[in-house]
Every structure is written in C-alpha cells, then in structure tokens.
Coordinates of C-alpha atoms and ligand atoms in Angstrom, one line a residue:
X24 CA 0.0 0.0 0.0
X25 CA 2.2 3.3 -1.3
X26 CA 1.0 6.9 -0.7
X27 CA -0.4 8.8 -3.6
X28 CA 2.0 11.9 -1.5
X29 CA 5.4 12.4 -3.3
X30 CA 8.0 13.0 -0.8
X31 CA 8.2 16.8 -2.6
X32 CA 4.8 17.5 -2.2
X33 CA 5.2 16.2 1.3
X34 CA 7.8 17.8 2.1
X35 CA 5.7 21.3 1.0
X36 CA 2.7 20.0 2.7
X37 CA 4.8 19.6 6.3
X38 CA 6.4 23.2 5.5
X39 CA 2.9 25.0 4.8
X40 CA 1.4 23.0 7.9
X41 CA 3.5 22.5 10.1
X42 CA 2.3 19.8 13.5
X43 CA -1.3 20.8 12.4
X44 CA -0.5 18.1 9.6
X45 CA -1.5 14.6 11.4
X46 CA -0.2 11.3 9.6
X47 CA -1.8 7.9 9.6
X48 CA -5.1 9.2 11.5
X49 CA -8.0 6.4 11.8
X50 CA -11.0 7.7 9.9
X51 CA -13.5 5.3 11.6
X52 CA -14.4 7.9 14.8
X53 CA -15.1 10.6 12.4
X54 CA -17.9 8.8 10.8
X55 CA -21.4 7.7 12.0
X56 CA -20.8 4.3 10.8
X57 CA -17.7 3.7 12.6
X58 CA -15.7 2.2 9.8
X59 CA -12.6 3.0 7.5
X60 CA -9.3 2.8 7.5
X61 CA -7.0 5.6 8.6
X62 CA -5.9 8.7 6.2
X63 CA -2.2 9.1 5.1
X64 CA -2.4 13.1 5.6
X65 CA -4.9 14.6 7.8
X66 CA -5.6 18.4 8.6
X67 CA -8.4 19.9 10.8
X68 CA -9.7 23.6 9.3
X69 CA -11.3 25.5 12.2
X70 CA -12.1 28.0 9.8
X71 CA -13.5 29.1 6.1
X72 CA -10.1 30.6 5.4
X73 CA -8.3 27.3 6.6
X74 CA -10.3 25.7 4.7
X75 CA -9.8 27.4 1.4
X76 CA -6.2 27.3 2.5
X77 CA -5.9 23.7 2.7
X78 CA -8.0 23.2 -0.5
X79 CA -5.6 25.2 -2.7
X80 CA -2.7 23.7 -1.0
X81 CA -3.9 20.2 -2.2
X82 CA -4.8 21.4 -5.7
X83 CA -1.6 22.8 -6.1
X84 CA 0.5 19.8 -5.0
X85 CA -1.5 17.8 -7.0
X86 CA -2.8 15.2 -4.3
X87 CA -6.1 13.4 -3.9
X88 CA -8.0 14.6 -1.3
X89 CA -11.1 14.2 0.4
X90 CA -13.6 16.5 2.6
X91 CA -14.7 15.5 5.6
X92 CA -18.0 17.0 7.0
X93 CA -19.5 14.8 9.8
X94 CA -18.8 11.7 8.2
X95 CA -22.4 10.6 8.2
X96 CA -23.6 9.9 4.5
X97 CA -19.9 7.8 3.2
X98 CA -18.3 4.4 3.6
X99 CA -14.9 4.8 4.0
X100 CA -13.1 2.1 2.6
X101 CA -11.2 -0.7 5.5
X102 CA -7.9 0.4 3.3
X103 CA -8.3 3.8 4.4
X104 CA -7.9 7.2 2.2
X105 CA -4.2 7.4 0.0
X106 CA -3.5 11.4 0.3
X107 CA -5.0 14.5 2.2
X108 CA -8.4 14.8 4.2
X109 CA -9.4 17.5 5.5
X110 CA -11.7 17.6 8.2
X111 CA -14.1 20.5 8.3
X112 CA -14.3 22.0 12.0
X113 CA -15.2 25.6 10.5
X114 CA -17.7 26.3 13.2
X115 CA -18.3 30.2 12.8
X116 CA -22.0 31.0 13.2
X117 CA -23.6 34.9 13.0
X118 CA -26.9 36.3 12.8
X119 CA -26.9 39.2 9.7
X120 CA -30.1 40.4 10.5
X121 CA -33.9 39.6 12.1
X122 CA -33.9 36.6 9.7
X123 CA -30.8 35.7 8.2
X124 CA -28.4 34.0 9.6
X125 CA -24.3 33.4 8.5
X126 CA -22.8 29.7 8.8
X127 CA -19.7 28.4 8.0
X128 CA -20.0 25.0 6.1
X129 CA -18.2 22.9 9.1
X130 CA -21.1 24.1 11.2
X131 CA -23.4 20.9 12.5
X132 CA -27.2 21.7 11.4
X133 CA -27.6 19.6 14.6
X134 CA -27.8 20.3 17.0
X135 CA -25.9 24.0 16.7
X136 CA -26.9 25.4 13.9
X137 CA -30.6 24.4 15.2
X138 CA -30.3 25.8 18.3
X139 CA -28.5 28.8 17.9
X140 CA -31.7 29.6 15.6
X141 CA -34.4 28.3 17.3
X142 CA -33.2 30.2 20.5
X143 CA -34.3 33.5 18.8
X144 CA -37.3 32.6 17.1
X145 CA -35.9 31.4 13.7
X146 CA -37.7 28.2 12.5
X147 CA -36.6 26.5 9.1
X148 CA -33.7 24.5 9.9
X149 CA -35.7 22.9 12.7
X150 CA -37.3 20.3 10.4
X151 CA -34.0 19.0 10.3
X152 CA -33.5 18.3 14.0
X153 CA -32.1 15.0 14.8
X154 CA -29.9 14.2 11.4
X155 CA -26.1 14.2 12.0
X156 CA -24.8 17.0 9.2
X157 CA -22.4 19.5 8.9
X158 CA -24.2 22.8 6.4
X159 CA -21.5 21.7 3.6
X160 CA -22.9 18.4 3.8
X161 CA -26.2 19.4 4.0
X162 CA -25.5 21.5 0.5
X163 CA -24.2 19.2 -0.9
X164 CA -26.9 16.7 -0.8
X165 CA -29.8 19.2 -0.4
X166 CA -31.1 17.7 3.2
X167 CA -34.2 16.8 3.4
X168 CA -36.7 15.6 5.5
X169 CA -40.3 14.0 5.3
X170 CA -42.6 15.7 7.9
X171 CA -44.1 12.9 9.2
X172 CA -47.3 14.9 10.9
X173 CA -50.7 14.6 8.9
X174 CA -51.2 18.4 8.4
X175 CA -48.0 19.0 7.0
X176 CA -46.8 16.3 5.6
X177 CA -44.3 17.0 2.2
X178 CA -41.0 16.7 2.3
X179 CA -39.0 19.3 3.3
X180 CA -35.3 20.6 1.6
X181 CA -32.6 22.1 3.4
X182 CA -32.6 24.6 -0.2
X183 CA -35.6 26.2 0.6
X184 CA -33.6 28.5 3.8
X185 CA -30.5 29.1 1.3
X186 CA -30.3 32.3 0.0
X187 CA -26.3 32.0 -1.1
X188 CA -23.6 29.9 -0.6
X189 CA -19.9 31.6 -0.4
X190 CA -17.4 28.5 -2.5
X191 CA -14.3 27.9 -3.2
X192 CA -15.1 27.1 -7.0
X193 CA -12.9 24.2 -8.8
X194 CA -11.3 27.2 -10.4
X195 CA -9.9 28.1 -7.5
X196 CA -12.6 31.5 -7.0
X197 CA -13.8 32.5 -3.9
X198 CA -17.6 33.2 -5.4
X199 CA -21.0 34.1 -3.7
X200 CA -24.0 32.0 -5.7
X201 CA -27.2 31.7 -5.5
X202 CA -30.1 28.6 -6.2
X203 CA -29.7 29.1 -10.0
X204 CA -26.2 28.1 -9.3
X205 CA -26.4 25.2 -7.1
X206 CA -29.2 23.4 -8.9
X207 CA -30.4 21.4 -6.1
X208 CA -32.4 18.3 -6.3
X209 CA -33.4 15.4 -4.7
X210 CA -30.3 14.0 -3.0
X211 CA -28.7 16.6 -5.5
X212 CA -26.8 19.7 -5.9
X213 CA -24.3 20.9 -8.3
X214 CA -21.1 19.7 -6.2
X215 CA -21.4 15.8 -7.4
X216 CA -20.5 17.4 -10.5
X217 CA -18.4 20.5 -9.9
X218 CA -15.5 19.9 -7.2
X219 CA -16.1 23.7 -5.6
X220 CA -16.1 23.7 -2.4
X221 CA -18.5 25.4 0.6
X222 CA -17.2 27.8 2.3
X223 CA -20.8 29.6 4.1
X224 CA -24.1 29.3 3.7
X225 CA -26.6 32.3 4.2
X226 CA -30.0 30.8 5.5
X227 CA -32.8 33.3 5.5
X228 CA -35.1 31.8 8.2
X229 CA -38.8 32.8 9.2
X230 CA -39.8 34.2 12.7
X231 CA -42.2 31.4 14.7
X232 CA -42.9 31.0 18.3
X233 CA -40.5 28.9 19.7
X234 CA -43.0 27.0 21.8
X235 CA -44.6 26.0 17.5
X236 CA -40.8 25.2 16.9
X237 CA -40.4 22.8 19.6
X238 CA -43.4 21.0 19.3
X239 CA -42.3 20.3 15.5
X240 CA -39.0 19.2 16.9
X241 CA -40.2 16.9 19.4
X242 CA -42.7 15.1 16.8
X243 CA -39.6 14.7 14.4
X244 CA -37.5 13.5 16.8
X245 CA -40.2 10.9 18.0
X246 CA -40.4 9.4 14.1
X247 CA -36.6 9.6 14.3
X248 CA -36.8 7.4 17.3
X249 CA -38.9 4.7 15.9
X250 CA -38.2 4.4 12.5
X251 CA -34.4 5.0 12.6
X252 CA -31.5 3.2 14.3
X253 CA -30.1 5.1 17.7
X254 CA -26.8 5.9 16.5
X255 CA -24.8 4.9 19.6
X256 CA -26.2 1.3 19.6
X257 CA -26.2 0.6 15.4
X258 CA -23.9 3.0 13.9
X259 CA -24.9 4.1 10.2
X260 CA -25.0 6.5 7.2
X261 CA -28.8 6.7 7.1
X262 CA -30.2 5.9 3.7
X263 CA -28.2 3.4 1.3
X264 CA -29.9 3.5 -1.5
X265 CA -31.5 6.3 -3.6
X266 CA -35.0 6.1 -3.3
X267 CA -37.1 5.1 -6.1
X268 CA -40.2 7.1 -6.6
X269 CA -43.1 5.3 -5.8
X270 CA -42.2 2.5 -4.2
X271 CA -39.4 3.1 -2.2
X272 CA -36.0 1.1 -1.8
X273 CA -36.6 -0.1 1.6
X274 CA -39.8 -1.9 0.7
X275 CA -38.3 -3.6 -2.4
X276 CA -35.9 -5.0 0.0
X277 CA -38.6 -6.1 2.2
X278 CA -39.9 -7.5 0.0
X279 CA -37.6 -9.8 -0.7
X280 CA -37.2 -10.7 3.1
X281 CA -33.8 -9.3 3.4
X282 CA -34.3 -7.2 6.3
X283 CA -32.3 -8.2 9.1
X284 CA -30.0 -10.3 7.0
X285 CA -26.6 -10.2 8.7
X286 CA -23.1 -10.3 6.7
X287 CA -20.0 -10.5 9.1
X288 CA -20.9 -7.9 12.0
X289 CA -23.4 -5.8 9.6
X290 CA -27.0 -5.9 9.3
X291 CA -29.5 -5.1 7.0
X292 CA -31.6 -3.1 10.2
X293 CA -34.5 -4.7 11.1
X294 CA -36.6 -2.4 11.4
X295 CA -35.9 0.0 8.3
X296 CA -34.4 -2.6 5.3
X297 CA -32.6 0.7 3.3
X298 CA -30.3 1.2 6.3
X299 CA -27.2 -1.4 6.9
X300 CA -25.7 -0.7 10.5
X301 CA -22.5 -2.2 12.1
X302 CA -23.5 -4.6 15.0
X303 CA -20.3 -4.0 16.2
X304 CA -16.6 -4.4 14.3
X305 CA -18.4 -4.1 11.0
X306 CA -15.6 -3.7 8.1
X307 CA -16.3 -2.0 5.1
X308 CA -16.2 -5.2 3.4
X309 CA -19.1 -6.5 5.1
X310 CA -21.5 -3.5 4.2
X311 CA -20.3 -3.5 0.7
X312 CA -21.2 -7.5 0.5
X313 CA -25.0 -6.7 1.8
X314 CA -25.1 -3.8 -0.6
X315 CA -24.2 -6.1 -3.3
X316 CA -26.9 -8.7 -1.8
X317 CA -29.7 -6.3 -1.3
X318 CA -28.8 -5.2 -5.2
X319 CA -28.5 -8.5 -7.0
X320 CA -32.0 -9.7 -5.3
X321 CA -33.9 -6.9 -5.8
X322 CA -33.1 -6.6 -9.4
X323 CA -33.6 -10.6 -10.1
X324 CA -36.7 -10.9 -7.8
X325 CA -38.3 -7.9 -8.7
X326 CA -36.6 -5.9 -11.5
X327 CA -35.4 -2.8 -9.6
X328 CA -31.7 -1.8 -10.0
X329 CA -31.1 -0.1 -6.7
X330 CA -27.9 3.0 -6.8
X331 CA -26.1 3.5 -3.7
X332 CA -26.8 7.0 -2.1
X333 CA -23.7 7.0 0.2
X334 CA -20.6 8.4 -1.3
X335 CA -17.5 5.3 -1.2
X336 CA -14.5 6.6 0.0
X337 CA -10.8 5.6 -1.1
X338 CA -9.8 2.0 -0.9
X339 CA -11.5 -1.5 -0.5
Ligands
FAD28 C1 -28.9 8.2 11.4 C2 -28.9 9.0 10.1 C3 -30.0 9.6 9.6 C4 -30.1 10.4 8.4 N1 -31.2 10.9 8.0 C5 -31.2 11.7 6.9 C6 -32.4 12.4 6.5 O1 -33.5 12.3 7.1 N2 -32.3 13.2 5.4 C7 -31.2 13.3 4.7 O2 -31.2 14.1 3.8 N3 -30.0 12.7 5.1 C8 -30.0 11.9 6.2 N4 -28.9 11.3 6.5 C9 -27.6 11.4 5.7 C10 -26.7 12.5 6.2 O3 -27.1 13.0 7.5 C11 -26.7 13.7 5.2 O4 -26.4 13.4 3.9 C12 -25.7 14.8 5.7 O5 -26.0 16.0 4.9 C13 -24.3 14.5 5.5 O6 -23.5 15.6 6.0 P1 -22.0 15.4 6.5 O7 -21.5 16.6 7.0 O8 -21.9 14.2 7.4 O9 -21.3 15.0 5.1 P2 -20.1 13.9 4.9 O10 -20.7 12.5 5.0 O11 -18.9 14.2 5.7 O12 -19.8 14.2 3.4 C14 -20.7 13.9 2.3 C15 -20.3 14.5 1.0 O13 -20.4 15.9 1.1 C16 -19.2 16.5 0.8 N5 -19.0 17.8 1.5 C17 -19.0 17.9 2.9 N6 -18.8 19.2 3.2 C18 -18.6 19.9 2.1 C19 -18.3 21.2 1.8 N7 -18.1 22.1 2.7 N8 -18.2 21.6 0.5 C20 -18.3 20.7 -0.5 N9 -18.6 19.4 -0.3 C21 -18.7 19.0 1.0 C22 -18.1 15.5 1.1 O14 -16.8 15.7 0.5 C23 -18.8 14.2 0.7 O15 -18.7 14.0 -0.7 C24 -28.8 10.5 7.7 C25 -27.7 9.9 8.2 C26 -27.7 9.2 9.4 C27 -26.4 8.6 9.9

C-alpha cells in the first residue's frame, strides 16, 4: 500500500502545515458508521479561510484529497484514504439580520446550527433536527426531510432557507451564488458534478414561536426514534440507497425478506431494510457485501436496480 503523497509535495505540505499536519489518522471515529481505514495526511480547518487554505494547497501539489463534514452519509473504505483529508471544524455562526443567519460550512445543522436559531425565534432548519450533518454536507446533498405529521406532511429541503452559498469554485474562486447556481435536487446539488467547495451558507429563516418550533422538533425526533437506528447502539450512514419514486427502496428489500439479514458484523436493520448498521466491528467489506446482496435480489426478484446514495471513500 504506497501513498499517492510524493515525498516533494510532502515535504511542501509539512512546510505550509507544520504539527497541524497529522499522519496515519483512523478515519472510523469521524464517521457515523464507525468504519474506514486511517488517512495518510490529515488536517483539521477551524475556519472558512483554513479551509480554502488547505484546499488550494492540495490542488496545487497535486494530491487526492477528500472533505470530511461529519462523516455521516460515506463508507470509508477498510484500506483507508491514500492522500490528504481535511476535516471540516469551520464552526463560525452569525446572525446578519432579524432573519438571516451566516454559517460556515463545518457548522453541525444539529444540533448547533438548530439551536443557535431556534433560540431567537428562527424556524426553518428545525425540520431538520435529529440528522447528523455538517451545512456543507447538508449543501451538498440538499437535506431533506419528510414531515411525518398529517397536516403537513411534504418533504422538506434544506434549499428552501439558502439564499447563497460563499465557494471555493474548482477554479480556485472565492464566489457568492445563489439557487440558480447550485441546482439542487433530490439527494442533488451541483457539487457531485463541480468539485467547488463550501465555504458559508446564508439561510434566511422565518420568525415562529418557539413553543410551535419545539413541538415540530419533538414530533420529528419521536419518528426519528422509531423508524431510525439510535446511532450509539447501530452506527450508520442513514439511507443506502437512492430512493425510487413510488415505491421506495426499503420496501423492495422487504420484499424480498432481506431485512435483518446479517453479513460478518453488519445488518440489514431490522426495522428499516434501506439502512445497513454495524452490529459491532463491521468492516467495510461486510457492508459492501449486503449492498451487493440487497442489489442483485432486488433486481432478479423484482426488477429494480437499486444505486447507492452513500458516497464510497478511497480504498477496498
Ligand atoms: C442516522 C442518520 C439519519 C439520516 N437521516 C437523513 C435524513 O433524514 N435526510 C437526509 O437528507 N439525510 C439523512 N442522513 C444522511 C446525512 O445525514 C446527510 O447526507 C448529511 O447532509 C451528511 O452531511 P456530512 O457533513 O456528514 O457529510 P459527509 O458525509 O462528511 O460528506 C458527504 C459529502 O459531502 C461533501 N462535503 C462535505 N462538506 C462539504 C463542503 N463544505 N463543500 C463541498 N462538499 C462537501 C463530502 O466531501 C462528501 O462528498 C442521515 C444519516 C444518518 C447517519
């Protein structure tokens, strides 16, 4: 196993960094499913300007490297990452105005970003109580939640609070855009296809009494609590698979009475069948093998393909 990191570019990388440049660091802790090998070069940002930093430092030496938000919607591979990631502690929050509020992208959505808002009467990221995320993860996938109460039931995007995002384009451009720009969809935005970079996000957020908020909150967070694993006890990356309008991934998987199936220490979780959590010691190689069971049945038994959701990071 050789580093994609020259011993030049190393060398430059050590000289820019200095001990803020970790080596060998386990990337398992840093996600929510508690797998992955470690990282060759690692660097913490506590800050958008850090974070640029390290971004053009990487493009500029030429090596691989990988973002790190909160770690919850990836499988990191059991061989680890070969070059630079960078793990995105930019936690700078302020309030512009009555309504709009300034986060940089390390920020977590929960529970800071929440409360910090919800504590003055800002509803809109509320919805999203519950769901591990930093705000550049939650850009980058548009984060979304279905409202599980009768009278309001839709889904609700993370894109409808964004009135710009501040990136770090692939061009190397610190740029302010707006929706037009980031073309969000479902499970979509325009960084699967453009590598720029989130450096802060402006929400513009409506004023709601808190007690309304909170009631919201605590209805969310009961669904979360049956439907969904408790992260501590089954770690996870949420969905798997992308959903399938209509009929839904989990139910195709159901339906082939997969859920529950254990491979090595992971499981196909019994109680939601598009969510594979680590019973403990999981590898990467035993999530991979369900994901390849839950894909093969489905499409023989039923005539679905089913994509992964979850972005696969470095090696196998
Ligand atoms: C228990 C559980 C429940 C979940 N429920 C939901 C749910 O209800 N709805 C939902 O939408 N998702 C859900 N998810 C998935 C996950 O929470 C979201 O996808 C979340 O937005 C991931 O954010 P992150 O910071 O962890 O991103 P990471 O997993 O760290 O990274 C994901 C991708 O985003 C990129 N990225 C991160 N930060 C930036 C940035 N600043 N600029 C550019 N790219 C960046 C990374 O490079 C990577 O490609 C759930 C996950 C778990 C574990």
């Amino acid at each position: 196993m050789s580093s994609a990191v020259g011993p030049s570019a190393l060398r430059e990388l050590a000289a820019r960094f200095g001990p803020r440049l970790e080596r060998s660091v386990p990337l398992a802790p840093l996600t929510t499913f508690r797998i992955g090998g470690p990282a060759d070069f690692f660097l913490r940002v506590h800050d958008a300007d850090q974070l640029a930093e390290a971004v053009r430092a990487a493009r500029e030496l030429e090596l691989p490297y990988f973002l790190l938000g909160s770690g919850a919607n990836i499988l990191v591979g059991d061989r680890g990452f070969r070059g630079l990631v960078i793990h995105n502690a930019a936690g700078g929050i302020r309030f512009l105005d009555d309504m709009r509020v300034q986060a940089e992208s390390g920020v977590l959505v929960f529970h800071d970003l929440i409360d910090a808002t919800v504590a003055r009467g800002l509803g809109g990221l509320h919805h999203f109580v519950g769901i591990p995320s930093t705000v550049g993860g939650a850009i980058w996938q548009n984060l979304h939640f279905l409202s599980p109460a009768p009278a309001r039931e839709r889904t609700v995007f993370i894109e409808e609070v964004v009135e710009s995002c501040t990136l770090l384009t692939q061009e190397n451009e610190i740029r302010t855009v707006g929706l037009d720009y980031l073309r969000f969809g479902y499970d979509y935005s325009i960084l699967h296809d453009r590598d720029d970079i989130v450096l802060d996000v402006v929400f513009r957020l409506d004023l709601q009494p808190v007690e309304d908020l909170k009631r919201v909150m605590m209805e969310n967070l009961a669904w979360r609590d049956e439907k969904h694993p408790d992260l501590w006890l089954y770690p996870c990356a949420g969905s798997i698979f992308k959903k399938i309008e209509g009929v839904g991934a989990g139910r195709l998987i159901d339906q082939c009475g997969l859920k529950g199936h254990v491979h090595g220490n992971a499981q196909i979780f019994h109680k939601h069948a598009n969510i594979i959590v680590n019973i403990g010691g999981a590898t990467a190689a035993d999530v991979r093998a369900l994901i390849e069971l839950a894909q093969t049945t489905v499409e023989r038994e039923l005539g679905y393909r089913l994509e992964t959701e979850i972005g696969m990071i470095g090696e196998f």
